[in-house]
Tab-separated table of C-alpha atoms in Angstrom:
chain	number	residue	atom	x	y	z
A	1	MET	CA	-25.612	39.185	24.621
A	2	LEU	CA	-24.120	37.283	21.861
A	3	PHE	CA	-22.637	34.081	23.953
A	4	ALA	CA	-19.586	32.540	22.400
A	5	PHE	CA	-17.034	29.813	23.340
A	6	GLY	CA	-13.564	29.164	22.408
A	7	LEU	CA	-12.362	26.650	20.064
A	8	SER	CA	-9.171	25.768	18.778
A	9	GLY	CA	-9.600	28.348	15.454
A	10	GLY	CA	-11.032	31.297	18.107
A	11	CYS	CA	-14.143	32.112	19.326
A	12	VAL	CA	-17.365	31.416	17.391
A	13	ALA	CA	-20.619	32.620	17.120
A	14	VAL	CA	-24.081	30.826	18.621
A	15	PRO	CA	-24.999	28.523	15.886
A	16	ASP	CA	-28.756	29.217	14.719
A	17	TRP	CA	-30.160	26.269	16.206
A	18	ARG	CA	-28.385	26.903	19.815
A	19	ALA	CA	-30.545	29.233	22.211
A	20	GLU	CA	-28.143	31.480	23.840
A	21	PRO	CA	-27.581	29.793	27.139
A	22	GLU	CA	-28.280	31.495	30.362
A	23	ALA	CA	-25.200	32.659	32.464
A	24	ALA	CA	-25.361	30.784	35.060
A	25	SER	CA	-26.650	27.488	33.947
A	26	PRO	CA	-25.048	24.051	33.294
A	27	GLN	CA	-24.867	24.241	29.334
A	28	ALA	CA	-22.879	27.794	29.719
A	29	HIS	CA	-20.984	26.411	32.409
A	30	CYS	CA	-19.753	23.365	30.009
A	31	LEU	CA	-19.347	24.841	26.692
A	32	ALA	CA	-17.131	27.737	28.702
A	33	LEU	CA	-14.546	24.629	30.230
A	34	ILE	CA	-14.877	22.562	26.741
A	35	GLY	CA	-13.545	25.759	25.027
A	36	ASP	CA	-11.424	26.616	27.467
A	37	MET	CA	-9.290	23.427	27.126
A	38	ASP	CA	-9.647	23.108	23.433
A	39	GLU	CA	-7.924	26.588	23.257
A	40	THR	CA	-5.653	25.701	25.658
A	41	VAL	CA	-4.792	22.637	23.601
A	42	ALA	CA	-4.382	24.255	20.927
A	43	ALA	CA	-2.385	26.937	21.711
A	44	HIS	CA	0.283	23.758	23.318
A	45	ASP	CA	0.070	22.144	19.892
A	46	VAL	CA	-0.893	18.836	21.937
A	47	GLY	CA	-4.424	18.335	19.612
A	48	ASP	CA	-5.101	14.593	18.915
A	49	ALA	CA	-5.573	14.368	15.104
A	50	GLY	CA	-6.952	10.672	14.963
A	51	ALA	CA	-10.418	11.933	14.485
A	52	ALA	CA	-11.707	15.136	13.377
A	53	ARG	CA	-13.668	18.109	15.705
A	54	VAL	CA	-16.873	18.398	14.201
A	55	LYS	CA	-18.125	22.169	12.901
A	56	THR	CA	-20.017	23.970	16.254
A	57	PHE	CA	-20.269	20.694	18.335
A	58	PRO	CA	-17.100	20.723	20.008
A	59	TYR	CA	-18.025	17.964	22.086
A	60	LEU	CA	-17.497	15.103	19.222
A	61	ARG	CA	-15.458	14.256	16.797
A	62	ILE	CA	-15.956	12.087	13.733
A	63	ASP	CA	-13.936	9.449	11.365
A	64	ARG	CA	-14.321	8.121	7.883
A	65	PHE	CA	-16.392	5.229	9.048
A	66	LEU	CA	-18.721	7.215	11.104
A	67	ALA	CA	-18.969	9.373	8.210
A	68	SER	CA	-19.657	6.992	6.296
A	69	PHE	CA	-23.639	6.570	8.174
A	70	ARG	CA	-24.584	10.248	8.163
A	71	HIS	CA	-27.147	9.788	5.508
A	72	ASP	CA	-27.770	6.412	7.100
A	73	LEU	CA	-30.033	6.189	10.113
A	74	ALA	CA	-33.806	6.030	9.832
A	75	ALA	CA	-33.815	2.982	12.552
A	76	PRO	CA	-34.663	3.186	15.146
A	77	GLY	CA	-31.601	3.921	17.505
A	78	ALA	CA	-29.577	4.306	15.184
A	79	PHE	CA	-29.203	8.259	15.697
A	80	GLU	CA	-28.529	7.916	18.832
A	81	GLU	CA	-25.688	5.367	18.630
A	82	TRP	CA	-24.116	6.910	16.334
A	83	VAL	CA	-23.822	10.100	18.077
A	84	GLY	CA	-22.695	8.180	21.143
A	85	HIS	CA	-19.657	6.804	18.584
A	86	LEU	CA	-19.183	10.619	17.933
A	87	ARG	CA	-18.590	11.158	21.264
A	88	TRP	CA	-16.532	8.338	22.537
A	89	LEU	CA	-13.789	9.456	20.087
A	90	ASP	CA	-14.049	12.965	21.208
A	91	ALA	CA	-13.742	11.717	25.045
A	92	ARG	CA	-10.815	9.531	24.160
A	93	ALA	CA	-9.181	12.257	22.620
A	94	ARG	CA	-9.652	14.483	25.351
A	95	GLU	CA	-8.390	12.175	27.578
A	96	VAL	CA	-5.218	12.003	25.602
A	97	GLU	CA	-4.880	15.911	25.155
A	98	ALA	CA	-5.655	16.741	28.748
A	99	ALA	CA	-2.253	13.914	29.415
A	100	ASN	CA	-0.009	15.918	27.084
A	101	LEU	CA	-1.077	19.174	28.553
A	102	PRO	CA	2.063	20.679	30.772
A	103	ALA	CA	0.860	20.195	34.746
A	104	GLU	CA	0.438	24.161	35.054
A	105	MET	CA	-2.235	24.339	32.424
A	106	ARG	CA	-4.213	21.359	33.735
A	107	ALA	CA	-3.819	23.044	36.928
A	108	SER	CA	-5.170	26.949	35.380
A	109	ILE	CA	-8.290	25.124	33.764
A	110	ALA	CA	-8.920	23.465	36.530
A	111	ALA	CA	-8.612	26.511	39.053
A	112	ARG	CA	-10.773	28.433	36.430
A	113	HIS	CA	-13.373	26.224	36.045
A	114	GLY	CA	-14.110	25.363	40.141
A	115	ILE	CA	-12.352	21.565	39.791
A	116	ALA	CA	-10.855	20.947	42.844
A	117	GLU	CA	-7.785	18.313	41.131
A	118	PRO	CA	-6.408	19.199	38.248
A	119	ALA	CA	-6.145	15.629	37.128
A	120	ASP	CA	-9.959	15.770	37.042
A	121	PHE	CA	-11.062	18.344	34.364
A	122	ALA	CA	-10.378	16.319	31.537
A	123	ALA	CA	-13.039	13.615	33.041
A	124	ALA	CA	-15.154	17.092	34.179
A	125	ALA	CA	-14.945	18.142	30.538
A	126	ASN	CA	-16.191	14.786	29.341
A	127	ARG	CA	-19.285	14.684	31.915
A	128	CYS	CA	-19.974	18.186	30.134
A	129	GLY	CA	-19.702	16.710	26.640
A	130	ASP	CA	-22.325	13.765	27.515
A	131	LEU	CA	-24.598	16.525	29.285
A	132	LEU	CA	-24.414	18.966	26.197
A	133	VAL	CA	-25.354	15.609	23.823
A	134	LYS	CA	-28.255	15.286	26.263
A	135	VAL	CA	-29.617	18.940	26.455
A	136	GLU	CA	-28.591	20.288	22.969
A	137	ILE	CA	-29.135	17.309	20.482
A	138	MET	CA	-30.958	14.362	22.238
A	139	THR	CA	-33.834	16.877	23.702
A	140	GLY	CA	-33.061	20.210	21.882
A	141	PRO	CA	-34.468	21.544	18.588
A	142	GLY	CA	-34.844	19.361	15.159
A	143	LYS	CA	-32.373	21.704	13.766
A	144	ALA	CA	-29.820	20.528	15.892
A	145	ARG	CA	-29.654	16.919	14.292
A	146	ASP	CA	-29.716	18.247	11.024
A	147	ALA	CA	-26.993	20.756	11.528
A	148	LEU	CA	-25.180	18.119	13.058
A	149	ILE	CA	-25.576	15.340	10.302
A	150	HIS	CA	-24.753	18.376	7.779
A	151	ALA	CA	-21.116	18.941	9.805
A	152	ALA	CA	-20.406	15.176	10.030
A	153	VAL	CA	-18.009	15.155	7.470
A	154	SER	CA	-14.331	13.677	7.742
A	155	PRO	CA	-11.769	16.418	5.992
A	156	SER	CA	-9.582	14.949	3.374
A	157	HIS	CA	-5.932	14.661	3.873
A	158	TYR	CA	-5.187	16.262	-0.002
A	159	ASN	CA	-4.790	19.892	-0.134
A	160	GLN	CA	-6.764	21.105	-3.047
A	161	TRP	CA	-4.809	24.523	-3.608
A	162	GLN	CA	-1.423	22.967	-3.508
A	163	ARG	CA	-2.548	20.996	-6.125
A	164	ALA	CA	-3.786	24.326	-7.717
A	165	ILE	CA	-0.846	26.022	-7.642
A	166	GLY	CA	1.425	22.968	-8.340
A	167	LEU	CA	-0.031	22.447	-11.938
A	168	TYR	CA	-1.026	19.082	-10.188
A	169	PRO	CA	-2.608	17.471	-13.841
A	170	LEU	CA	0.754	17.722	-15.489
A	171	THR	CA	2.957	17.436	-12.126
A	172	ASN	CA	1.394	13.894	-11.464
A	173	LEU	CA	2.351	12.367	-14.467
A	174	GLY	CA	6.043	12.392	-13.134
A	175	ALA	CA	4.548	10.351	-10.275
A	176	VAL	CA	2.709	8.366	-12.590
A	177	ILE	CA	5.922	7.504	-14.269
A	178	GLY	CA	7.219	6.815	-10.431
A	179	TYR	CA	4.847	5.164	-9.631
A	180	ALA	CA	5.012	2.460	-11.907
A	181	ARG	CA	8.950	2.222	-12.161
A	182	TRP	CA	8.266	1.331	-8.442
A	183	LYS	CA	5.769	-1.279	-9.222
A	184	ASP	CA	7.809	-2.782	-11.820
A	185	GLU	CA	10.937	-3.051	-8.902
A	186	ASN	CA	9.593	-3.558	-5.850
A	187	THR	CA	6.716	-6.328	-6.884
A	188	ARG	CA	8.762	-9.130	-8.581
A	189	SER	CA	9.395	-10.836	-5.340
A	190	PHE	CA	5.531	-11.899	-5.077
A	191	ALA	CA	5.698	-14.284	-7.570
A	192	SER	CA	8.364	-16.359	-5.776
A	193	PRO	CA	6.842	-19.464	-3.653
A	194	PHE	CA	6.706	-18.660	-0.243
A	195	VAL	CA	9.072	-20.124	2.673
A	196	PRO	CA	9.828	-19.227	6.108
A	197	ALA	CA	12.701	-17.702	6.812
A	198	ALA	CA	15.427	-19.196	9.721
A	199	LYS	CA	16.947	-17.019	11.903
A	200	SER	CA	20.369	-16.142	10.916
A	201	ASP	CA	22.702	-13.006	11.568
A	202	ASP	CA	20.921	-11.595	7.602
A	203	VAL	CA	17.669	-12.249	9.066
A	204	THR	CA	15.810	-10.919	12.301
A	205	ILE	CA	12.516	-12.650	13.488
A	206	TYR	CA	9.750	-11.435	15.677
A	207	LYS	CA	6.427	-13.031	16.955
A	208	PRO	CA	4.159	-11.941	18.838
A	209	ALA	CA	3.319	-13.099	22.236
A	210	PRO	CA	0.753	-13.909	23.708
A	211	HIS	CA	-0.169	-16.874	21.522
A	212	ALA	CA	-3.900	-17.224	20.905
A	213	ASP	CA	-5.971	-19.598	18.860
A	214	ALA	CA	-7.576	-18.375	15.394
A	215	GLY	CA	-11.074	-21.022	16.060
A	216	GLU	CA	-11.813	-19.263	18.952
A	217	ALA	CA	-11.387	-16.094	17.272
A	218	ALA	CA	-13.605	-17.052	14.540
A	219	ARG	CA	-16.039	-18.281	17.199
A	220	ILE	CA	-16.050	-15.031	18.898
A	221	VAL	CA	-16.705	-13.069	15.731
A	222	ARG	CA	-19.767	-15.359	14.949
A	223	ALA	CA	-21.133	-14.644	18.213
A	224	ALA	CA	-20.711	-11.084	18.531
A	225	PRO	CA	-24.339	-9.087	18.892
A	226	ARG	CA	-24.365	-6.552	16.356
A	227	SER	CA	-25.496	-3.126	17.323
A	228	VAL	CA	-27.957	-0.895	15.400
A	229	LEU	CA	-25.413	0.625	13.325
A	230	GLY	CA	-24.298	-3.203	12.685
A	231	LEU	CA	-21.051	-3.190	14.430
A	232	PRO	CA	-19.959	-6.381	16.613
A	233	ARG	CA	-20.006	-6.116	20.204
A	234	PHE	CA	-16.689	-7.088	21.762
A	235	SER	CA	-15.164	-7.150	24.811
A	236	GLU	CA	-12.053	-6.126	25.823
A	237	SER	CA	-11.091	-9.298	26.124
A	238	ASP	CA	-12.296	-10.387	22.988
A	239	VAL	CA	-10.461	-7.505	21.407
A	240	ALA	CA	-7.202	-8.708	23.025
A	241	HIS	CA	-7.923	-12.487	21.894
A	242	LEU	CA	-8.142	-11.464	18.025
A	243	THR	CA	-4.996	-9.020	17.914
A	244	ALA	CA	-3.215	-11.775	19.729
A	245	ALA	CA	-4.619	-14.430	17.561
A	246	PHE	CA	-3.904	-12.434	13.918
A	247	ALA	CA	-0.819	-10.922	14.909
A	248	PRO	CA	1.571	-11.901	12.159
A	249	VAL	CA	5.503	-12.866	12.412
A	250	PHE	CA	7.751	-10.254	10.702
A	251	GLU	CA	10.854	-11.519	9.335
A	252	ILE	CA	13.544	-8.742	8.578
A	253	GLU	CA	16.311	-8.218	6.632
A	254	THR	CA	18.682	-6.726	9.199
A	255	GLU	CA	21.833	-4.574	8.176
A	256	SER	CA	21.964	-2.281	10.983
A	257	ASN	CA	19.836	-1.609	14.011
A	258	ASP	CA	18.039	0.931	12.029
A	259	ASP	CA	16.260	-2.557	10.644
A	260	ARG	CA	14.995	-3.370	14.522
A	261	LEU	CA	11.910	-2.889	15.743
A	262	GLY	CA	10.897	-1.214	19.137
A	263	ARG	CA	9.070	0.915	20.853
A	264	PRO	CA	8.564	5.029	20.586
A	265	VAL	CA	9.683	7.008	22.727
A	266	TRP	CA	10.969	11.117	23.274
A	267	ARG	CA	14.591	11.128	24.131
A	268	HIS	CA	17.425	13.643	24.218
A	269	GLU	CA	19.866	13.417	21.322
A	270	ASP	CA	22.593	16.418	20.865
A	271	GLY	CA	20.659	18.450	23.118
A	272	LYS	CA	17.285	18.380	21.560
A	273	LEU	CA	14.074	16.399	22.042
A	274	LEU	CA	13.119	13.822	19.649
A	275	PRO	CA	11.031	11.260	18.896
A	276	GLY	CA	12.893	7.754	18.625
A	277	VAL	CA	12.876	4.159	18.640
A	278	ASP	CA	13.600	1.817	21.360
A	279	VAL	CA	14.736	-1.114	20.087
A	280	THR	CA	15.419	-2.983	23.110
A	281	HIS	CA	11.663	-3.075	23.097
A	282	PRO	CA	9.715	-4.468	20.395
A	283	VAL	CA	6.083	-3.392	19.735
A	284	ALA	CA	3.100	-3.482	18.110
A	285	THR	CA	0.443	-0.932	18.317
A	286	THR	CA	-2.965	-2.565	17.855
A	287	ARG	CA	-6.255	-1.008	17.563
A	288	LEU	CA	-9.546	-2.142	16.480
A	289	VAL	CA	-11.606	-0.583	13.449
A	290	TYR	CA	-14.555	-1.050	10.705
A	291	THR	CA	-15.099	-1.280	7.124
A	292	ARG	CA	-18.391	-1.759	5.355
A	293	PHE	CA	-18.277	-4.463	2.379
A	294	GLU	CA	-21.205	-5.575	0.342
A	295	GLY	CA	-23.581	-4.520	3.019
A	296	ARG	CA	-21.798	-5.476	6.343
A	297	VAL	CA	-19.833	-3.778	8.523
A	298	LEU	CA	-16.337	-5.945	9.490
A	299	PRO	CA	-13.630	-5.745	11.908
A	300	GLN	CA	-10.301	-4.626	11.071
A	301	LEU	CA	-7.229	-5.555	13.173
A	302	THR	CA	-4.364	-3.346	12.702
A	303	TYR	CA	-0.709	-3.567	13.485
A	304	THR	CA	1.625	-0.705	13.485
A	305	VAL	CA	5.263	-1.086	14.049
A	306	TRP	CA	8.438	1.290	13.879
A	307	PHE	CA	11.925	0.915	13.057
A	308	PRO	CA	14.809	3.427	14.188
A	309	ALA	CA	15.082	5.126	10.821
A	310	ARG	CA	14.953	4.571	7.290
A	311	THR	CA	19.060	4.461	6.548
A	312	LEU	CA	19.735	7.493	4.491
A	313	GLN	CA	21.791	6.019	1.261
A	314	GLY	CA	23.703	9.069	0.564
A	315	ARG	CA	23.054	12.817	1.315
A	316	PHE	CA	20.987	13.407	-1.051
A	317	ASP	CA	18.718	10.186	-0.343
A	318	LEU	CA	14.990	11.585	-1.066
A	319	LEU	CA	13.031	8.573	1.183
A	320	GLY	CA	15.698	8.178	3.939
A	321	GLY	CA	15.449	9.562	7.266
A	322	ARG	CA	14.315	9.898	10.981
A	323	ILE	CA	11.800	6.440	12.364
A	324	ASP	CA	10.235	4.493	9.476
A	325	GLY	CA	6.395	2.274	10.557
A	326	PHE	CA	5.278	-0.257	8.898
A	327	ILE	CA	1.123	-0.951	9.259
A	328	TRP	CA	-0.743	-4.312	8.506
A	329	ARG	CA	-3.920	-4.703	8.488
A	330	VAL	CA	-6.431	-7.511	8.918
A	331	THR	CA	-10.100	-7.513	7.555
A	332	LEU	CA	-12.363	-10.541	9.292
A	333	ASP	CA	-15.086	-11.818	7.039
A	334	GLU	CA	-18.603	-12.520	9.017
A	335	SER	CA	-17.329	-15.994	10.244
A	336	GLY	CA	-14.324	-14.861	11.642
A	337	GLU	CA	-11.955	-15.695	9.608
A	338	PRO	CA	-9.312	-13.017	7.106
A	339	LEU	CA	-10.900	-11.845	4.092
A	340	ILE	CA	-8.199	-9.197	2.676
A	341	TYR	CA	-4.868	-7.829	4.251
A	342	ASP	CA	-3.493	-4.938	2.933
A	343	ALA	CA	-0.393	-2.684	3.867
A	344	ILE	CA	1.106	0.655	4.227
A	345	HIS	CA	4.252	2.830	5.392
A	346	ALA	CA	3.040	5.130	7.842
A	347	CYS	CA	3.891	7.583	5.776
A	348	GLY	CA	0.981	6.268	3.774
A	349	CYS	CA	2.744	5.104	0.864
A	350	TYR	CA	3.400	1.983	-0.855
A	351	HIS	CA	-0.562	0.809	-0.093
A	352	MET	CA	-0.981	-3.336	-1.121
A	353	PHE	CA	-3.657	-5.277	-0.818
A	354	PHE	CA	-3.654	-9.063	-0.211
A	355	PRO	CA	-7.234	-10.501	-0.997
A	356	VAL	CA	-7.881	-14.166	0.815
A	357	ALA	CA	-9.269	-16.878	-2.114
A	358	PRO	CA	-12.045	-16.723	-3.117
A	359	LEU	CA	-12.018	-12.461	-3.044
A	360	ALA	CA	-10.384	-11.568	-5.701
A	361	ARG	CA	-9.239	-7.731	-7.140
A	362	VAL	CA	-11.575	-6.742	-10.119
A	363	SER	CA	-11.464	-4.024	-12.642
A	364	VAL	CA	-11.807	-0.623	-11.656
A	365	PRO	CA	-12.047	2.290	-13.477
A	366	GLU	CA	-8.188	3.694	-12.343
A	367	ASP	CA	-7.108	0.680	-14.445
A	368	ARG	CA	-7.919	2.684	-17.261
A	369	ASP	CA	-6.697	5.945	-16.698
A	370	THR	CA	-3.805	7.352	-14.676
A	371	ARG	CA	-4.793	7.271	-11.376
A	372	GLU	CA	-3.128	4.692	-8.942
A	373	ALA	CA	-5.345	1.665	-8.619
A	374	PRO	CA	-5.336	-0.621	-5.962
A	375	LEU	CA	-2.024	-2.810	-5.878
A	376	SER	CA	-2.663	-6.115	-5.195
A	377	PRO	CA	0.656	-8.428	-6.316
A	378	LYS	CA	-0.528	-11.763	-4.538
A	379	SER	CA	-3.358	-13.820	-3.311
A	380	THR	CA	-3.294	-15.156	-0.095
A	381	PRO	CA	-4.813	-18.865	1.314
A	382	ARG	CA	-7.156	-18.995	3.665
A	383	LEU	CA	-4.789	-20.026	7.037
A	384	ALA	CA	-4.820	-23.892	8.437
A	385	PRO	CA	-5.127	-24.221	11.789
A	386	GLY	CA	-1.867	-23.256	13.753
A	387	GLU	CA	-1.220	-20.870	10.847
A	388	ARG	CA	-0.495	-17.209	11.278
A	389	MET	CA	0.643	-14.945	8.552
A	390	HIS	CA	4.606	-14.254	7.779
A	391	LEU	CA	5.737	-10.787	6.119
A	392	ARG	CA	8.894	-11.011	4.698
A	393	LEU	CA	10.636	-6.678	4.851
A	394	ALA	CA	13.655	-5.766	3.471
A	395	ALA	CA	16.485	-4.063	4.534
A	396	THR	CA	17.237	-0.362	5.005
A	397	SER	CA	14.099	0.122	2.504
A	398	HIS	CA	11.731	-2.127	5.119
A	399	TYR	CA	9.366	-2.652	1.825
A	400	LEU	CA	6.789	-5.445	1.967
A	401	LEU	CA	9.028	-8.617	0.066
A	402	ASN	CA	6.786	-11.642	0.415
A	403	LEU	CA	4.245	-13.252	2.504
A	404	GLY	CA	2.789	-16.606	3.336
A	405	ALA	CA	1.308	-18.964	6.232
A	406	ALA	CA	3.464	-20.674	8.404
A	407	GLU	CA	2.467	-22.963	11.460
A	408	ARG	CA	5.462	-21.087	13.898
A	409	ALA	CA	8.481	-18.834	13.787
A	410	PRO	CA	11.936	-20.770	14.087
A	411	GLY	CA	13.269	-20.588	17.196
A	412	GLY	CA	15.506	-17.902	18.624
A	413	ALA	CA	12.583	-15.408	17.431
A	414	LEU	CA	12.418	-12.368	19.453
A	415	LEU	CA	8.802	-11.571	21.002
A	416	TYR	CA	7.037	-8.370	20.677
A	417	GLU	CA	4.873	-7.158	22.785
A	418	LEU	CA	0.831	-6.251	21.149
A	419	ARG	CA	-0.260	-2.611	23.030
A	420	SER	CA	-3.562	-1.151	22.400
A	421	THR	CA	-3.976	2.239	21.155
A	422	HIS	CA	-7.429	2.673	22.431
A	423	LEU	CA	-6.991	1.644	26.132
A	424	PRO	CA	-5.449	4.161	29.233
A	425	PRO	CA	-2.888	4.545	30.515
A	426	THR	CA	-0.668	4.483	27.561
A	427	TYR	CA	-3.015	5.019	24.612
A	428	GLY	CA	-0.031	3.932	22.269
A	429	GLU	CA	2.010	6.527	20.530
A	430	ARG	CA	-0.147	9.067	21.465
A	431	SER	CA	0.823	9.940	25.098
A	432	LEU	CA	4.224	9.051	26.098
A	433	PRO	CA	6.299	9.656	28.797
A	434	LEU	CA	9.092	12.836	28.335
A	435	PRO	CA	12.613	12.478	30.005
A	436	GLU	CA	11.994	15.249	32.233
A	437	GLY	CA	8.487	14.013	33.291
A	438	GLY	CA	5.072	14.892	31.655
A	439	ARG	CA	3.607	13.652	28.270
A	440	ARG	CA	3.685	14.305	24.892
A	441	SER	CA	2.227	12.479	21.572
A	442	PHE	CA	4.267	11.029	19.609
A	443	TYR	CA	2.271	13.159	16.274
A	444	GLY	CA	2.159	16.800	15.780
A	445	PRO	CA	-1.197	18.415	16.102
A	446	THR	CA	-1.914	17.426	12.219
A	447	GLY	CA	-1.123	13.860	12.957
A	448	ILE	CA	2.746	13.811	11.579
A	449	VAL	CA	5.855	12.825	13.557
A	450	PRO	CA	8.125	15.743	14.465
A	451	HIS	CA	11.361	15.168	12.487
A	452	THR	CA	10.455	12.976	9.937
A	453	GLU	CA	10.213	14.992	6.896
A	454	ARG	CA	11.593	13.636	3.618
A	455	LEU	CA	13.537	15.589	0.844
A	456	GLU	CA	10.894	14.060	-1.221
A	457	ARG	CA	8.553	16.233	0.180
A	458	PHE	CA	10.133	19.125	-1.996
A	459	THR	CA	9.707	17.133	-5.111
A	460	LEU	CA	5.802	15.917	-4.133
A	461	TRP	CA	4.461	18.854	-2.313
A	462	PRO	CA	2.160	19.400	-5.866
A	463	LEU	CA	0.573	15.983	-5.804
A	464	GLY	CA	-1.755	17.824	-2.437
A	465	ILE	CA	-0.077	15.615	0.603
A	466	GLU	CA	1.311	17.752	3.568
A	467	SER	CA	4.840	16.520	3.500
A	468	PRO	CA	5.416	13.525	1.556
A	469	GLY	CA	7.155	10.327	3.526
A	470	ALA	CA	6.795	12.018	6.917
A	471	MET	CA	5.335	9.358	9.538
A	472	ARG	CA	1.739	10.031	10.211
A	473	GLN	CA	-0.961	9.320	12.716
A	474	TRP	CA	-4.110	6.827	12.220
A	475	GLY	CA	-6.498	8.057	10.716
A	476	THR	CA	-4.601	10.853	8.453
A	477	HIS	CA	-3.117	8.556	6.114
A	478	ALA	CA	-3.272	9.825	1.910
A	479	THR	CA	-2.242	6.400	0.069
A	480	ALA	CA	-2.360	7.723	-2.961
A	481	PHE	CA	-0.159	10.527	-4.888
A	482	VAL	CA	-2.468	10.664	-8.381
A	483	GLY	CA	-6.226	10.776	-7.575
A	484	GLU	CA	-7.227	10.432	-3.909
A	485	ARG	CA	-7.234	7.507	-1.581
A	486	HIS	CA	-7.507	6.992	2.445
A	487	PHE	CA	-6.277	4.375	4.518
A	488	ASP	CA	-9.805	4.615	6.875
A	489	ASP	CA	-12.207	4.703	3.818
A	490	PRO	CA	-14.833	2.751	5.129
A	491	TRP	CA	-15.430	1.803	0.878
A	492	LEU	CA	-12.158	1.193	0.478
A	493	PHE	CA	-12.678	-2.200	-0.865
A	494	GLU	CA	-16.381	-1.617	-2.372
A	495	GLY	CA	-15.961	-2.198	-6.338
A	496	ALA	CA	-12.185	-3.300	-6.434
A	497	PHE	CA	-12.690	-6.870	-4.807
A	498	ALA	CA	-15.568	-9.473	-5.373
A	499	ARG	CA	-16.463	-12.913	-3.969
């Protein structure tokens, strides 16, 4: 009999490296439980898109950073550590997906697989994932290892078929002209010396709480032991200290409620359940991620803030719409000091780089062709003791206008909360409470925030990005319309910046 198990795309045959398990074996039970969960998650559109599923290994997921190691696993223990990270990504995603399933679906899965408490079925699925890693990969046939390395590829968030039917070689010329115009109009402000803003009716200032010492943060990075793959190992308290130490001050020009920071929520408006932003509770969602630069793995701290909208500037405004977001990232060097900052909007748009001297932008091939080269409008100095970065954002568009270091925020600044995406029970925007009970992700199954589409999607679709201008989940940000670039590419800085 051909054993099959469910995946989000339907049932698939046993791959040639997997022996057909006996019907009553723990392996068969676990494959059936995980397959049932994945089919139910897909049927109810609650899949988490932050990391990609690995084909034929339904208990593992991959991101671009981990995919970069797939041919760099020769050191003793490297493969085992790598697989552990793939399992961790899947385990966290399953917790989120289980929380977002309707209660009756959790109960149904639990009943079908003999799990006493419906709330325990995600934990049961994750125990199964751990067992399958051991049985199929660590002690299974060598072909399974080879198949995993071959399959562990993070997908591109560019649709080549859209570029093909949209005559991309011709239509991208309009994007080249538009991008050049946007650069000319929106980077001039960086030439002015940065002067911290004073609180006024026209500027709202948000500062992080709590305060943490950057000197202690540097010590944490320097003292962190390194794994076989070169990842620094931090405790939860270490991560909390790092994110607090380098959280920026936001100085936001304010014309309306749409220019105020808030927390993502689901709420009813005009009889519809819609994603929104509650400006009574300013929040920055934080995450610790990693990149690779000059042969080293470096920690990165990201901060995502949300606005209720980019206010429409007329009926045919291509860029305005429901909800807007801004992402700030701090990459730390080996000594625990900022090496480079970069920023995008939550649509993946307007990517800009701000190296810290002596790191500097160097020439890249994109400078000499039509692709979008890394945009670096300004370098930044090293932070002095007691300083943190201040970011000036425009009203309405929320474009980054300028930035600089300053010792403290002025009196009257509002506090914003730092909230991690990795820690239960919240997982940041990945699992939010619903007004009527239950939970749902802020993001749809492809990583796009529902109801945040922009009119520009009708003009920019030939460039290959799904719903250009819509807000997106971490791990799904394509950041260049001409050429290809992803915000979480681990080689993003390599070759474009040098010390």
